[in-house]
Structure formats: C-alpha cells, structure tokens
mmCIF file of C-alpha atoms and ligand atoms in Angstrom:
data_model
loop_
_atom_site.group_PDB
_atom_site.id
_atom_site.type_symbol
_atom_site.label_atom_id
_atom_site.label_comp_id
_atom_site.label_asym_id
_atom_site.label_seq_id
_atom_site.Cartn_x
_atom_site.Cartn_y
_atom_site.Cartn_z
ATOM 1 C CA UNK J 499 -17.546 11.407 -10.575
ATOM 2 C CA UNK J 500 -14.486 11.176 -8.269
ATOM 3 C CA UNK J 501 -12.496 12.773 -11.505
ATOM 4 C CA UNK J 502 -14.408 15.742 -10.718
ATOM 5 C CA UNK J 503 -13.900 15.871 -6.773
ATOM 6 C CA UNK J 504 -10.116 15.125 -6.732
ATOM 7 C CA UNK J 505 -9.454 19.179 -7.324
ATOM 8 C CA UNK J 506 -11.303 20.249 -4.125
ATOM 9 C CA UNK J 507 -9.032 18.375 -1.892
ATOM 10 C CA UNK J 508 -8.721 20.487 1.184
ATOM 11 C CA UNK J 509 -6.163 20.400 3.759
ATOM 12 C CA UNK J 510 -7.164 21.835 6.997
ATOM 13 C CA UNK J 511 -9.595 20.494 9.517
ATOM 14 C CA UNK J 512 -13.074 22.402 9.925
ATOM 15 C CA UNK J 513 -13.390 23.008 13.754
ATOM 16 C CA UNK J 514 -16.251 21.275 15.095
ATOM 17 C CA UNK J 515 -18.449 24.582 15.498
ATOM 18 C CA UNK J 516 -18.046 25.198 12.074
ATOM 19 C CA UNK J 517 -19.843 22.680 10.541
ATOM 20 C CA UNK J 518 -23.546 22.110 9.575
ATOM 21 C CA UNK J 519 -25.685 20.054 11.850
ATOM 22 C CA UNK J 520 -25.211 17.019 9.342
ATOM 23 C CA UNK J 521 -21.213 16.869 9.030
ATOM 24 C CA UNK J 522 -20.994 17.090 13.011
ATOM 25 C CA UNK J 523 -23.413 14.793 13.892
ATOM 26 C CA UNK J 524 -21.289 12.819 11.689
ATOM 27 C CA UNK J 525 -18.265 13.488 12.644
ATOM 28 C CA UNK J 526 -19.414 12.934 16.311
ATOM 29 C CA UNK J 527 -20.026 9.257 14.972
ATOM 30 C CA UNK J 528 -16.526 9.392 14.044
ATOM 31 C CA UNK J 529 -14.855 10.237 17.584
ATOM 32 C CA UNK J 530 -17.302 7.823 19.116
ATOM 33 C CA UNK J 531 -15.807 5.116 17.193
ATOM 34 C CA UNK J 532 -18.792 4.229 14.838
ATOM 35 C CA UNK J 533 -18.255 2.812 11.438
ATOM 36 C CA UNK J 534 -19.236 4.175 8.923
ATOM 37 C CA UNK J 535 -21.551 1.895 6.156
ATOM 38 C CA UNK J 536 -21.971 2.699 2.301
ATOM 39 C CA UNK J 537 -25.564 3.533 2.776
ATOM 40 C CA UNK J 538 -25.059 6.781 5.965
ATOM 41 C CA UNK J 539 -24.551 10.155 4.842
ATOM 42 C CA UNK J 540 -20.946 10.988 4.429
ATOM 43 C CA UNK J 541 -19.163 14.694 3.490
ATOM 44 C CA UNK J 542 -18.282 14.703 0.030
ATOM 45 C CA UNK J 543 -14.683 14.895 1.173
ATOM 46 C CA UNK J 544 -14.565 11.833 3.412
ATOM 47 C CA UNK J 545 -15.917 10.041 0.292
ATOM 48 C CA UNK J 546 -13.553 11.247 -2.148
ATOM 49 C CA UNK J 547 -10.249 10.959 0.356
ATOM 50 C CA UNK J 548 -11.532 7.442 1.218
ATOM 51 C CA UNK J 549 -12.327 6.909 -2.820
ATOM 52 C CA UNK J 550 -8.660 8.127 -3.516
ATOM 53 C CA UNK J 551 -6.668 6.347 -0.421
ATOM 54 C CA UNK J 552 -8.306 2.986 -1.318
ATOM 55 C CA UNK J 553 -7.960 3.308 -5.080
ATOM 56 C CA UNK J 554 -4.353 4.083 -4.430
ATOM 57 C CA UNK J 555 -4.046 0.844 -2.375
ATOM 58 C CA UNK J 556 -5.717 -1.521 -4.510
ATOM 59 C CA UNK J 557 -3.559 -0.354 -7.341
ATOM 60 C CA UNK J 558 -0.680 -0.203 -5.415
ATOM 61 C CA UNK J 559 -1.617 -4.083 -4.454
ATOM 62 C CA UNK J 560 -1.995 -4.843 -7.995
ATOM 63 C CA UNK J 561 1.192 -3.175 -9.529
ATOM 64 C CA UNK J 562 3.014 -5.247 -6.370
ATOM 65 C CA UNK J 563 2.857 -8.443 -8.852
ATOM 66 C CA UNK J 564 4.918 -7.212 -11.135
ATOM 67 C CA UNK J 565 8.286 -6.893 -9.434
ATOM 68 C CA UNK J 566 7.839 -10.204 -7.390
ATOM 69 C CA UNK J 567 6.096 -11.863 -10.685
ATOM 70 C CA UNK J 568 9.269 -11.419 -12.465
ATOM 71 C CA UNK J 569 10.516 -13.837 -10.224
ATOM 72 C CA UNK J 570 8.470 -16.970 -10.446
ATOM 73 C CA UNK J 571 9.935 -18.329 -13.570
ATOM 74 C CA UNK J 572 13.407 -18.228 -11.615
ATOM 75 C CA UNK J 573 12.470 -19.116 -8.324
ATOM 76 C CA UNK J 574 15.723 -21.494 -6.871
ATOM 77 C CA UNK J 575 12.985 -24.325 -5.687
ATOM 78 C CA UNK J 576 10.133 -25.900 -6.266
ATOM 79 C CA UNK J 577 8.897 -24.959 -3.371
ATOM 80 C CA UNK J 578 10.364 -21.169 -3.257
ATOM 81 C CA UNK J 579 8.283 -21.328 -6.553
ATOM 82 C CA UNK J 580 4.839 -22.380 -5.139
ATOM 83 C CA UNK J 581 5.549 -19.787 -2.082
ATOM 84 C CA UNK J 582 5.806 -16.715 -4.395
ATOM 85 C CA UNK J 583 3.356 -17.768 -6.611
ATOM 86 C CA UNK J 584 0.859 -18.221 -3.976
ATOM 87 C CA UNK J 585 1.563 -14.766 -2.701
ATOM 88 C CA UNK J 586 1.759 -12.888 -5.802
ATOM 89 C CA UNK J 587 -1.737 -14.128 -6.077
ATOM 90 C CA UNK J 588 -2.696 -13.156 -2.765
ATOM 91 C CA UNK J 589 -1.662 -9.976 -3.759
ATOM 92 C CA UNK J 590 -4.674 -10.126 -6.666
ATOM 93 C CA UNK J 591 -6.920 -10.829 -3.934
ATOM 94 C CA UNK J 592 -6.476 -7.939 -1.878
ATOM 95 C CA UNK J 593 -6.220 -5.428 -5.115
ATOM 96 C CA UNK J 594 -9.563 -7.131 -5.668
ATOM 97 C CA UNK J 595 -11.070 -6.560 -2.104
ATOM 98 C CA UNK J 596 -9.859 -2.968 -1.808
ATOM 99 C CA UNK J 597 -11.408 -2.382 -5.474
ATOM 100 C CA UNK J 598 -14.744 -3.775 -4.086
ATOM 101 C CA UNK J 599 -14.708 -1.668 -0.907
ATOM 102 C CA UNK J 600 -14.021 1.464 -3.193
ATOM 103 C CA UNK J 601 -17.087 0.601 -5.306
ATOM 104 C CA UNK J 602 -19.300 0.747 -2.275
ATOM 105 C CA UNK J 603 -18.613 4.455 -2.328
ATOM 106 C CA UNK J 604 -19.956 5.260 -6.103
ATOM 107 C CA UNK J 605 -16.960 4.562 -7.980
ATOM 108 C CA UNK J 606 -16.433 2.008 -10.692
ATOM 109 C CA UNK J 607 -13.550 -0.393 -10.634
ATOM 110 C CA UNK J 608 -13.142 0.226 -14.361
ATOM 111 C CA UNK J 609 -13.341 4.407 -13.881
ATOM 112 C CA UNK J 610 -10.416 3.688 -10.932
ATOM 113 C CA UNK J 611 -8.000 1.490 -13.838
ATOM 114 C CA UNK J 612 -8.586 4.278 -15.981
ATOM 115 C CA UNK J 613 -7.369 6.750 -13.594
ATOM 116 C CA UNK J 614 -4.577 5.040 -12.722
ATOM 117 C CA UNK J 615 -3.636 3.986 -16.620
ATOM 118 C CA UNK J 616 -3.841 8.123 -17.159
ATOM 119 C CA UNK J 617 -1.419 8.947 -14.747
ATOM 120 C CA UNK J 618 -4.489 10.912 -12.270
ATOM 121 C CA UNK J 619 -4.532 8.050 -9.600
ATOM 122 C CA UNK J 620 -0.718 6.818 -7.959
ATOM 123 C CA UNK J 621 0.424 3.388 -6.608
ATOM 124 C CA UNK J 622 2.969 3.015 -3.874
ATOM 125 C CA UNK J 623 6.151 4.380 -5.090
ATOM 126 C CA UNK J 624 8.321 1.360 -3.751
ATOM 127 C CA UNK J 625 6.981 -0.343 -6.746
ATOM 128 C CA UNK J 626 9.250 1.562 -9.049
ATOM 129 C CA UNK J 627 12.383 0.210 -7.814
ATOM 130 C CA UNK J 628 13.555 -3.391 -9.462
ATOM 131 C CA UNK J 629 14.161 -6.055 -8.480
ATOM 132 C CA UNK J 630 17.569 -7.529 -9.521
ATOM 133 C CA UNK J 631 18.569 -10.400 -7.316
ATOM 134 C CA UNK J 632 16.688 -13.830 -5.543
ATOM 135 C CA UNK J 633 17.409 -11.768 -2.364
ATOM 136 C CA UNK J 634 15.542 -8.766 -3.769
ATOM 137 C CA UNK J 635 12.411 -11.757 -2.805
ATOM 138 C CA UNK J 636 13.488 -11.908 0.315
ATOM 139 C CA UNK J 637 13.894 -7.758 1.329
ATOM 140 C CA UNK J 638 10.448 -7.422 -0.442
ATOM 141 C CA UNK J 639 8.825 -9.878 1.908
ATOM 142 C CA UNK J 640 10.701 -8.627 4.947
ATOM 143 C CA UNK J 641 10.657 -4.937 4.370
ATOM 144 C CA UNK J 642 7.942 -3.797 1.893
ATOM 145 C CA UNK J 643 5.255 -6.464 3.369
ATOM 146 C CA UNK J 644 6.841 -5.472 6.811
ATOM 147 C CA UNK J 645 6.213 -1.796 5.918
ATOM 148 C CA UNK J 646 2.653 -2.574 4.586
ATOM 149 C CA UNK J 647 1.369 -4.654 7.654
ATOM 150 C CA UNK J 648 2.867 -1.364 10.107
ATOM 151 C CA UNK J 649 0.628 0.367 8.359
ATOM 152 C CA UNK J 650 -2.653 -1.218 7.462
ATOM 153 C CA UNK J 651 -2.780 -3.184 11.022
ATOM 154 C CA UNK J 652 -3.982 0.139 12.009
ATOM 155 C CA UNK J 653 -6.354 0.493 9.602
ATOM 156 C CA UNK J 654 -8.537 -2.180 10.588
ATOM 157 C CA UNK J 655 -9.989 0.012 12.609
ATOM 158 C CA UNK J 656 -10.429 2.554 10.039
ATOM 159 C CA UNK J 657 -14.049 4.644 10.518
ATOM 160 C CA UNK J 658 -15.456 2.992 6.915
ATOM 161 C CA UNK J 659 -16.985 -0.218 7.463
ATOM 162 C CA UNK J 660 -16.167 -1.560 4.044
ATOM 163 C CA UNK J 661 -12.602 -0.908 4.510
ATOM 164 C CA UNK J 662 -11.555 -1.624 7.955
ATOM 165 C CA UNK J 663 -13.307 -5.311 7.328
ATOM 166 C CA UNK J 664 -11.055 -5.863 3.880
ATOM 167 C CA UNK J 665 -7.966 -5.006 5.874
ATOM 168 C CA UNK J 666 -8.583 -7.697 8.490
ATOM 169 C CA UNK J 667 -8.207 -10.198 5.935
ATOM 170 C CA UNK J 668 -5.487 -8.558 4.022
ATOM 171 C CA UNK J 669 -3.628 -7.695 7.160
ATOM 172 C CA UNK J 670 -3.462 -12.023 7.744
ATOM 173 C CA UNK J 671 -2.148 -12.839 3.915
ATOM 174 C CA UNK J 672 0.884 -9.974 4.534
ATOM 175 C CA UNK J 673 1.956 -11.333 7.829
ATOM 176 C CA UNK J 674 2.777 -14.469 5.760
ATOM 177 C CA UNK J 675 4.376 -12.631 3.037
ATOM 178 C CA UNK J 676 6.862 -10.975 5.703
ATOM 179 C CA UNK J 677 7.447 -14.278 7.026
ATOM 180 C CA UNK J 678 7.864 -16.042 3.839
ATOM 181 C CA UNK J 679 10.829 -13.160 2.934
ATOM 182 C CA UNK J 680 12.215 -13.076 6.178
ATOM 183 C CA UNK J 681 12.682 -16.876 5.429
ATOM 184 C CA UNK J 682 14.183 -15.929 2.279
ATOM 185 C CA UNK J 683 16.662 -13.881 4.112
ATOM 186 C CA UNK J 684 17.754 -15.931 6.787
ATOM 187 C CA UNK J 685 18.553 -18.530 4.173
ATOM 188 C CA UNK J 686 20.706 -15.998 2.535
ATOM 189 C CA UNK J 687 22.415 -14.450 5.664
ATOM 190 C CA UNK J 688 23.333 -17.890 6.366
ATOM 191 C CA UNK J 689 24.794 -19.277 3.343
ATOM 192 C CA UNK J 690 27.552 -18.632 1.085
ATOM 193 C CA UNK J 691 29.797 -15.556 1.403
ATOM 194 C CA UNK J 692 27.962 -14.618 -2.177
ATOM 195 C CA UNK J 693 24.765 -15.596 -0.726
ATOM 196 C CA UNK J 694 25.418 -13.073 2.628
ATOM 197 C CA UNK J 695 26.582 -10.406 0.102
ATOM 198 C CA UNK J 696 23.416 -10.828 -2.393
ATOM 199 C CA UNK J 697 21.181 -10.511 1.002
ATOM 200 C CA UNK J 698 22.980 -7.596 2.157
ATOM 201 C CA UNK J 699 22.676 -5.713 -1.298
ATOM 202 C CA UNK J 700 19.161 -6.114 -1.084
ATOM 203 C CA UNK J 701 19.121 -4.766 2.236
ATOM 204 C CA UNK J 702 21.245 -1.883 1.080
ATOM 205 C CA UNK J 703 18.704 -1.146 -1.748
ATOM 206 C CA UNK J 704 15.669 -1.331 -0.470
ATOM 207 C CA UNK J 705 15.847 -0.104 2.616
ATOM 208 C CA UNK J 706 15.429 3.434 1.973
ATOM 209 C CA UNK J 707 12.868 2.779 -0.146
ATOM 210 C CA UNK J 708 10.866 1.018 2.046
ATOM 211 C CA UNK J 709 10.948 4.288 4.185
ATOM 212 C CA UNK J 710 9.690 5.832 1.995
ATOM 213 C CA UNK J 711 6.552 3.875 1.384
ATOM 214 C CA UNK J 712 4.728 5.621 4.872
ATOM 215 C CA UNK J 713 5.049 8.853 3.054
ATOM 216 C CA UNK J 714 6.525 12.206 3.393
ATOM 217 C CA UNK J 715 7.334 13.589 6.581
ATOM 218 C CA UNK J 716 4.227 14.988 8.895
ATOM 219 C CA UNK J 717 4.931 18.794 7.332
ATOM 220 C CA UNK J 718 4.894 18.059 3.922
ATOM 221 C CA UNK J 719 1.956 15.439 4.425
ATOM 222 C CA UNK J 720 -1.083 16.913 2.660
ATOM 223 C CA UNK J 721 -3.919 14.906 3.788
ATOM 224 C CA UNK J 722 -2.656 13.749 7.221
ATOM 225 C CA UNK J 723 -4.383 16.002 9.761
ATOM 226 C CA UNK J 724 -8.057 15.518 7.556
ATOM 227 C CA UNK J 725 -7.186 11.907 7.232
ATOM 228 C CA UNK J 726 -6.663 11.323 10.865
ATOM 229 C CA UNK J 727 -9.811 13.708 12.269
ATOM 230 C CA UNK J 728 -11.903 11.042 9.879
ATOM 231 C CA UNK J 729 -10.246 8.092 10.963
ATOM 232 C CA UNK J 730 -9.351 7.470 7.726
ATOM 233 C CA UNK J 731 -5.634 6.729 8.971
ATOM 234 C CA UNK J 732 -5.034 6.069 12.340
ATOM 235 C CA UNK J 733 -1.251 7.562 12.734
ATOM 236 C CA UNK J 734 0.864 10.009 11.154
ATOM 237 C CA UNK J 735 3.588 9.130 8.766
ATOM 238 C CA UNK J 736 6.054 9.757 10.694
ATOM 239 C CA UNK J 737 4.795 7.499 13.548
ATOM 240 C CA UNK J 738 4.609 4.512 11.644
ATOM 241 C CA UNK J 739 7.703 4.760 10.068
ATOM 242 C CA UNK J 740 9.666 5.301 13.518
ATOM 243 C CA UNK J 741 8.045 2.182 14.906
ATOM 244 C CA UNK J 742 8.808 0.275 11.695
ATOM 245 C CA UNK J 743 12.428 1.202 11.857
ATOM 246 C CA UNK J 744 11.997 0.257 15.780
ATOM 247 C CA UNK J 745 10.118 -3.451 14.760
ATOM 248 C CA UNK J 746 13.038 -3.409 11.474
ATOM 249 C CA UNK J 747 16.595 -2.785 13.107
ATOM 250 C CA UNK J 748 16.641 -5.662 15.524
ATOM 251 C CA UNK J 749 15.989 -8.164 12.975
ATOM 252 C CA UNK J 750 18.880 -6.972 10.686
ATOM 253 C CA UNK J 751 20.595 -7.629 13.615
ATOM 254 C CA UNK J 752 19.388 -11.156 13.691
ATOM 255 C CA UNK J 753 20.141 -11.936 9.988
ATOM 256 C CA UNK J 754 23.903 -10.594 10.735
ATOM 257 C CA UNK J 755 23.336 -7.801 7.998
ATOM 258 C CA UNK J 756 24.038 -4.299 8.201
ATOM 259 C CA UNK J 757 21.058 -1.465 8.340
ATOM 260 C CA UNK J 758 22.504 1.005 5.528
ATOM 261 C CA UNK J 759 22.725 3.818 7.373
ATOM 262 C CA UNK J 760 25.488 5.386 9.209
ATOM 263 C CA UNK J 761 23.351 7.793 11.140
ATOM 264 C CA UNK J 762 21.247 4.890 12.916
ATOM 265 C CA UNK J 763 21.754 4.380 16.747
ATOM 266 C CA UNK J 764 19.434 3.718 19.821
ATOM 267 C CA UNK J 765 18.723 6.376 21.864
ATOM 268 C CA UNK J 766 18.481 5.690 25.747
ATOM 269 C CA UNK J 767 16.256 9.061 26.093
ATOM 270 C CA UNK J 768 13.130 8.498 23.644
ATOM 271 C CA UNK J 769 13.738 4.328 23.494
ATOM 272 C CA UNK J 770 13.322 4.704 20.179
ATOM 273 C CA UNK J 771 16.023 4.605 17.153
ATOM 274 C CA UNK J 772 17.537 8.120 15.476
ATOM 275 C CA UNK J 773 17.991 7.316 11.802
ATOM 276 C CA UNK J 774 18.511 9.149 8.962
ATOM 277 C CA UNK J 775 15.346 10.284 6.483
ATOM 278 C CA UNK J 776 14.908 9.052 3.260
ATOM 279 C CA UNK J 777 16.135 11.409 0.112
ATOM 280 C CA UNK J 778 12.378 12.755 -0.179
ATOM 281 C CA UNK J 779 13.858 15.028 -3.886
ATOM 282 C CA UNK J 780 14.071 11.006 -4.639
ATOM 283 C CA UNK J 781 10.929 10.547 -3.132
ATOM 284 C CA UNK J 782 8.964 13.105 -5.269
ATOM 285 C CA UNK J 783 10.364 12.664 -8.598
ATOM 286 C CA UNK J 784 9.435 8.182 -7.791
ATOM 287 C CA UNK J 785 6.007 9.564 -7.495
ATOM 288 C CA UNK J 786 5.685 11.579 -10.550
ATOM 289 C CA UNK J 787 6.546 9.319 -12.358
ATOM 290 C CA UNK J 788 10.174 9.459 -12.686
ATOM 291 C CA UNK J 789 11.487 6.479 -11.200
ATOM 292 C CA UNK J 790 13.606 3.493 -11.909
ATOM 293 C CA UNK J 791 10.616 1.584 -13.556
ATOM 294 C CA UNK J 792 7.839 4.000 -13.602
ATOM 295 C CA UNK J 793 6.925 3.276 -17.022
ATOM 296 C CA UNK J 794 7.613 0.245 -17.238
ATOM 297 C CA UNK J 795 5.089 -0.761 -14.445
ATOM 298 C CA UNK J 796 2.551 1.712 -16.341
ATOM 299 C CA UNK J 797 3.024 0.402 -19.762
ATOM 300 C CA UNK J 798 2.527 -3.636 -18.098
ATOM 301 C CA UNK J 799 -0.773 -2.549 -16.867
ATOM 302 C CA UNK J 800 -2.090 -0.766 -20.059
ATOM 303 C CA UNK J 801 -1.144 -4.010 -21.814
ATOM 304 C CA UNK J 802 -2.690 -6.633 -19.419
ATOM 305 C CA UNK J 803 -6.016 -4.009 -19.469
ATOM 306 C CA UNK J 804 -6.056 -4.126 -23.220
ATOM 307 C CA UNK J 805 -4.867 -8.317 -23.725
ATOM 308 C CA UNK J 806 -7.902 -8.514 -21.010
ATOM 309 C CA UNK J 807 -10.565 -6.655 -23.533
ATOM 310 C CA UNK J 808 -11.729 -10.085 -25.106
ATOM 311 C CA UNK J 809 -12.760 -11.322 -21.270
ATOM 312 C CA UNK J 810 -14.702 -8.464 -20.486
ATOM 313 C CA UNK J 811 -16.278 -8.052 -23.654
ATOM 314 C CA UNK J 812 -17.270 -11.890 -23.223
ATOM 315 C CA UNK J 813 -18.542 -11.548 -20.013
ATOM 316 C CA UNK J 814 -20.958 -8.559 -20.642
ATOM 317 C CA UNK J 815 -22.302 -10.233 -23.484
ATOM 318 C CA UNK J 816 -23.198 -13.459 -21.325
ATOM 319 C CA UNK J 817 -24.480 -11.405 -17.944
ATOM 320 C CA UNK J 818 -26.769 -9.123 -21.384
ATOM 321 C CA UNK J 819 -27.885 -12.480 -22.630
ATOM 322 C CA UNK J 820 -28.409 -14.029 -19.045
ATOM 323 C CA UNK J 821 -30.674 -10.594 -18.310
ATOM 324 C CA UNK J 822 -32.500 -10.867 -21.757
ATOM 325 C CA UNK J 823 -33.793 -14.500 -20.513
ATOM 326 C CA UNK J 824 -34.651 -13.031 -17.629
ATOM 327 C CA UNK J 825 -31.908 -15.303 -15.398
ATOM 328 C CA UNK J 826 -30.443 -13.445 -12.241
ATOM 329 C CA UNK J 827 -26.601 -12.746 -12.313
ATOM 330 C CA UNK J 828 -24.318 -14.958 -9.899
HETATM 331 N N1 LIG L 1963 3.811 6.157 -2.828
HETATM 332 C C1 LIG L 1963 3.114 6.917 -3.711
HETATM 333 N N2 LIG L 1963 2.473 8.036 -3.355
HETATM 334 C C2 LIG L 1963 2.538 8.392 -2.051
HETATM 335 C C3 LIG L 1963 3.217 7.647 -1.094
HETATM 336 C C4 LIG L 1963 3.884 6.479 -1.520
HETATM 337 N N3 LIG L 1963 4.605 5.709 -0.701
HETATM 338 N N4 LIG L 1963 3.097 8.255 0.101
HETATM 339 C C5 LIG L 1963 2.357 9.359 -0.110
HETATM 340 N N5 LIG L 1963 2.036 9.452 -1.401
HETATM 341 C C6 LIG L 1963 1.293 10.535 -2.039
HETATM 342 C C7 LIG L 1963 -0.126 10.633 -1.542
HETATM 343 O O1 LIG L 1963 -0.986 9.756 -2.249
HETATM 344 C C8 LIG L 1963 -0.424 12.093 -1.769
HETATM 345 O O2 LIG L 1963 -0.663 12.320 -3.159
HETATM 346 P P1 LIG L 1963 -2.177 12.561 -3.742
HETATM 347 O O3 LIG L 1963 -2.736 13.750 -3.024
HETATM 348 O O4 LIG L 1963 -1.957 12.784 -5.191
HETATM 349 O O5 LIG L 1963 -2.955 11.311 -3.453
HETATM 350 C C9 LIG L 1963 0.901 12.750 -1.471
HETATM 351 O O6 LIG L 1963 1.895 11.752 -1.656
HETATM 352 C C10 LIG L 1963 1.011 13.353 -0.083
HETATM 353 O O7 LIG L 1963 1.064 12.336 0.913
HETATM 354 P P2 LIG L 1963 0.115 12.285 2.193
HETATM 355 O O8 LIG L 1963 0.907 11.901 3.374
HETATM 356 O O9 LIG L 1963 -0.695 13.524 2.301
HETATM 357 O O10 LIG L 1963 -0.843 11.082 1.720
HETATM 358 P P3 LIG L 1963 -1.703 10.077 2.599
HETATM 359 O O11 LIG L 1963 -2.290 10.763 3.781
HETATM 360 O O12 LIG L 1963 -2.616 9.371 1.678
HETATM 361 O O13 LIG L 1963 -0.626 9.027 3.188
HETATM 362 C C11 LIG L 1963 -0.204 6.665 2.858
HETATM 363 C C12 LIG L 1963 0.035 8.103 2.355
HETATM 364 C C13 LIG L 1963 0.454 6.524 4.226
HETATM 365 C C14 LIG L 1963 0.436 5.692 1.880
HETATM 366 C C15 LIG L 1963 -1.737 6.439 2.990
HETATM 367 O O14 LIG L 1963 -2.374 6.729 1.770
HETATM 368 C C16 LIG L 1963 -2.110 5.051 3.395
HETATM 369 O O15 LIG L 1963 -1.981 4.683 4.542
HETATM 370 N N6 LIG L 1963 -2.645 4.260 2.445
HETATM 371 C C17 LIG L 1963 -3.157 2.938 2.662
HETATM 372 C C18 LIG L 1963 -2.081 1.917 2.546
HETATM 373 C C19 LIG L 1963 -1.464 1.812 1.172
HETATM 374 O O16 LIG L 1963 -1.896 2.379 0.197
HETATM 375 N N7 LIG L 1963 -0.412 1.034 1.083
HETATM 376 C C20 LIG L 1963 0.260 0.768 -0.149
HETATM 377 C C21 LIG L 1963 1.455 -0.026 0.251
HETATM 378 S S1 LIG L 1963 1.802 -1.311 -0.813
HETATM 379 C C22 LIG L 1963 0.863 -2.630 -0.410
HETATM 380 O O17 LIG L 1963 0.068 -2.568 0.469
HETATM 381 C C23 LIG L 1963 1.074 -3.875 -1.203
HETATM 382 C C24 LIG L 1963 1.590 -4.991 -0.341
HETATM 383 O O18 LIG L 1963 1.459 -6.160 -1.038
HETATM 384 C C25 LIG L 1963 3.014 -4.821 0.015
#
C-alpha cells in the first residue's frame, strides 16, 4: 500500500478554507493539540508522511548497530564491553517500537524491510560514515545520540498517539547513550597525548556529519512546512540543528577538544553560535546511496534478513499450528 502512496508526496500546505469538512475538522484536532489514535480518520497524506518518517527511523535505529556493533568484540574493558552491548541492544528495541507504531497505520513491518532492502525507504545518512577508532564510540554517543535526542525530545509530543508514546521511552535509553559516549570522551580527552589525539579525530570526523543528520537546510527541506502544519515534527531543520550546535560547542570546550570548524564563534547579537553548514553535495550523494559504507550497511541487512528466514519460517508454522488447535497467539 504505502509503495503506492510514496509518489503523491505533496509539498505545500492546503489553506484551511480549502479543505473538505473532514480534513479540517481534523486538522483543527491538530492545532488544538489532540492526538491522533490508529483507529480516527486521518488524510491519506498524514498517513503516508507519518508511514515514511517512522519507517525511516526505525530503520535508521536498526542500521545504528552496525557501526557501534563492530565494536563490541574490541571494546578496551569489560565493562566498556557490557556498556555498548547493552546499548546496541537498546538500539533493537527502539527499531522495534518505531516498527510497531508504523504498523498501527496499515503497514507491515516485513513490507517496510523490503522497502528499505530495495533502496525505496532511507536510514539516517550518518550511518554511512565508519567507524575507525575506540573514540569513534565515544563521538557516536556524544554527537549522533546527542543529535538524535535534539530531535526526537520534540517529538514526544508529536500529533500521532502511537508515536509520540514510543519516543518517550526511546527519548530515556538515548540520554544514556550520550552519556555513556560523553564518558567515553572525557576518558580520552584526559589521557594520553595519543588518547587526546584519537578523541579529537573523532571529533574532527564526525562532526559534520552529525550536522547533517537534522537534514537539509529549511529551503531545500521537502516535507518540512506539511510536516510541521501536522505536527508530525515539531521544528524546522534548521532550528534543531542551531540549538544542537548551541547544547554541542560548550562541551567540546569541556573535553579540551577543538570544534572543527574555523568559521564557529558566539555571537553577542542572536546568543546563539554562527557556524559553518555542512557540505550538503556530500550530503546528497550519503543519501543516495553513495557514501563511505552505503553498501556495506545495505548488503549486512539483506544478509541478517535472509540468515533470519529459518526463524520466521519456524515461527509461522508454530502460530499456523497453534491456530489449527484452535489456541490463541501470545
Ligand atoms: N539521512 C537520510 N535522509 C535524510 C536525512 C538524513 N539525515 N535528512 C533528511 N533526509 C531525507 C528525507 O527523508 C527526505 O527524503 P524522502 O522524501 O525520500 O523521505 C529528504 O531527505 C528531504 O528532507 P526533509 O527535510 O524534507 O525530510 P524530513 O522532513 O523527513 O526531515 C528528519 C528529516 C529531520 C530526519 C525527520 O525525518 C525526522 O525528524 N525524523 C525522525 C527522527 C529520525 O529519523 N532520526 C534518525 C536519527 S538516527 C537515530 O535515531 C538512531 C539513534 O540510535 C542515534
């Protein structure tokens, strides 16, 4: 079904006196802060942006294990070892609550894995990027699980019920991922001279990137302006990645490391930071599938989806027999 919808994307905003009695009684519900439940009438396009945001994010939560799983085998400590692990899993969680909140609007967590293993559905494009050092833990924590929790904070009080509800528990599992690689880093900032160096590379890499993660700027942002009139995202871009630069700069300061870029500086008149914007030509080609480890990531998935055949195969089969005997499914 949402195969079929994804073409009609459209970008403007219907004035309110130009809708049927149906989409503005809804989207009156909307601007009085109502949530919206799985069971209301809902436009075809709130469904399919919703079906297409949340799909991205689930996927995008999933495809997160892979750079950070290719550190658990190396992990310096024990401990450092039980940390990751435990998030990486967390991670598994929340790909599996955003997968369950997509369901509720008609589509099929197995018709969503297919998109994505075509190429039709994305995943954040800071998962592209590798990650080469132990520090690389640390800036993930700090900055990409920084950069996430900016933005889905917000979104607990997304307008769809099913949504705004998986993001209060997700938004409590990324606030101790940050912490855990802000950990990482201070450990690093404060050790060796090759330690420093390690954390600052990381820093250097990765902070662009995680820029980049809010999306493009406001005027090449395609679905902002619906997105926001639905309350389907509560700020622009552009909003969230000034305040996460804001939240960002002072703790670089903290860990002694340098912010890599020479355009950044406070400014007294909008008490907010100037910095530079992200190479968005880099940006684009990352999310068509040109990056670093674009098919790498892609080709991971197909083969965990098809090693994973055997379990699902198994598990029909029982819930068919279970049915046959006339036994309720758990
Ligand atoms: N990576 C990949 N694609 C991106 C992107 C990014 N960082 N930013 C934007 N895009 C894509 C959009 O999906 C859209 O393409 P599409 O029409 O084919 O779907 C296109 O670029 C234009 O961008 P828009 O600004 O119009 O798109 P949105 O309004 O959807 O805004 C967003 C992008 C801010 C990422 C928004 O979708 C959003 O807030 N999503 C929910 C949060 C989310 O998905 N986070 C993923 C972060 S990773 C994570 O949470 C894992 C954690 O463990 C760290």
């Amino acid at each position: 079904m949402y195969a079929q919808m994804v073409k009609s994307t459209g970008h403007g905003v219907k004035p309110l006196d130009e809708m049927d009695p149906q989409e503005r009684a809804f989207q009156e519900r909307i601007d009085a802060g109502d949530k919206i439940e799985p069971k209301d009438w809902m436009p075809d396009g709130y469904r399919k942006n919703l079906i297409r945001q949340i799909g991205q994010h689930a996927h995008s939560e999933i495809v997160g294990q892979l750079p950070e799983g290719n550190w658990i085998t190396r992990a310096p400590t024990l401990e450092r070892k039980a940390i990751l692990l435990a998030k990486v899993q967390d991670e598994a969680g929340h790909g599996l609550y955003l997968y369950c909140a997509a369901e509720t609007l008609g589509v099929s967590r197995d018709e969503l894995t297919r998109m994505l293993l075509d190429g039709k559905m994305k995943y954040s494009s800071i998962f592209n990027y590798p990650t080469l050092t132990w520090a690389d833990m640390g800036a993930v924590g700090w900055l990409v699980d920084g950069a996430a929790i900016m933005n889905q904070v917000p979104l607990q009080r997304t307008s769809y019920g099913p949504y705004a509800r998986a993001m209060v528990r997700i938004c409590k599992e990324e606030s101790f991922h940050q912490r855990q690689g802000f950990d990482i880093m201070m450990k690093m900032a404060n050790g060796t001279d090759a330690q420093k160096k390690m954390a600052q590379d990381a820093l250097n890499r990765f902070w662009f990137p995680s820029l980049m993660m809010f999306g493009p700027s406001d005027k090449d942002s395609v679905h902002s302006a619906q997105s926001m009139a639905w309350r389907i995202k509560m700020n622009t871009n552009d909003e969230l990645r000034q305040k996460f630069v804001d939240q960002t700069v002072p703790q670089a300061e903290y860990l002694g490391l340098t912010v890599p870029d020479p355009d950044l500086r406070w400014n007294d008149e909008t008490g907010q930071y100037d910095f530079s914007e992200p190479n968005w030509d880099e940006f684009f080609d990352v999310i068509s599938g040109n990056g670093p480890c674009n098919t790498e990531r892609l080709n991971t998935r197909k083969q965990a989806w098809d090693d994973g055949a055997w379990v699902r195969d198994g598990m029909l089969a029982h819930a068919a027999k279970r049915k046959s005997q006339g036994i309720a499914a758990q």
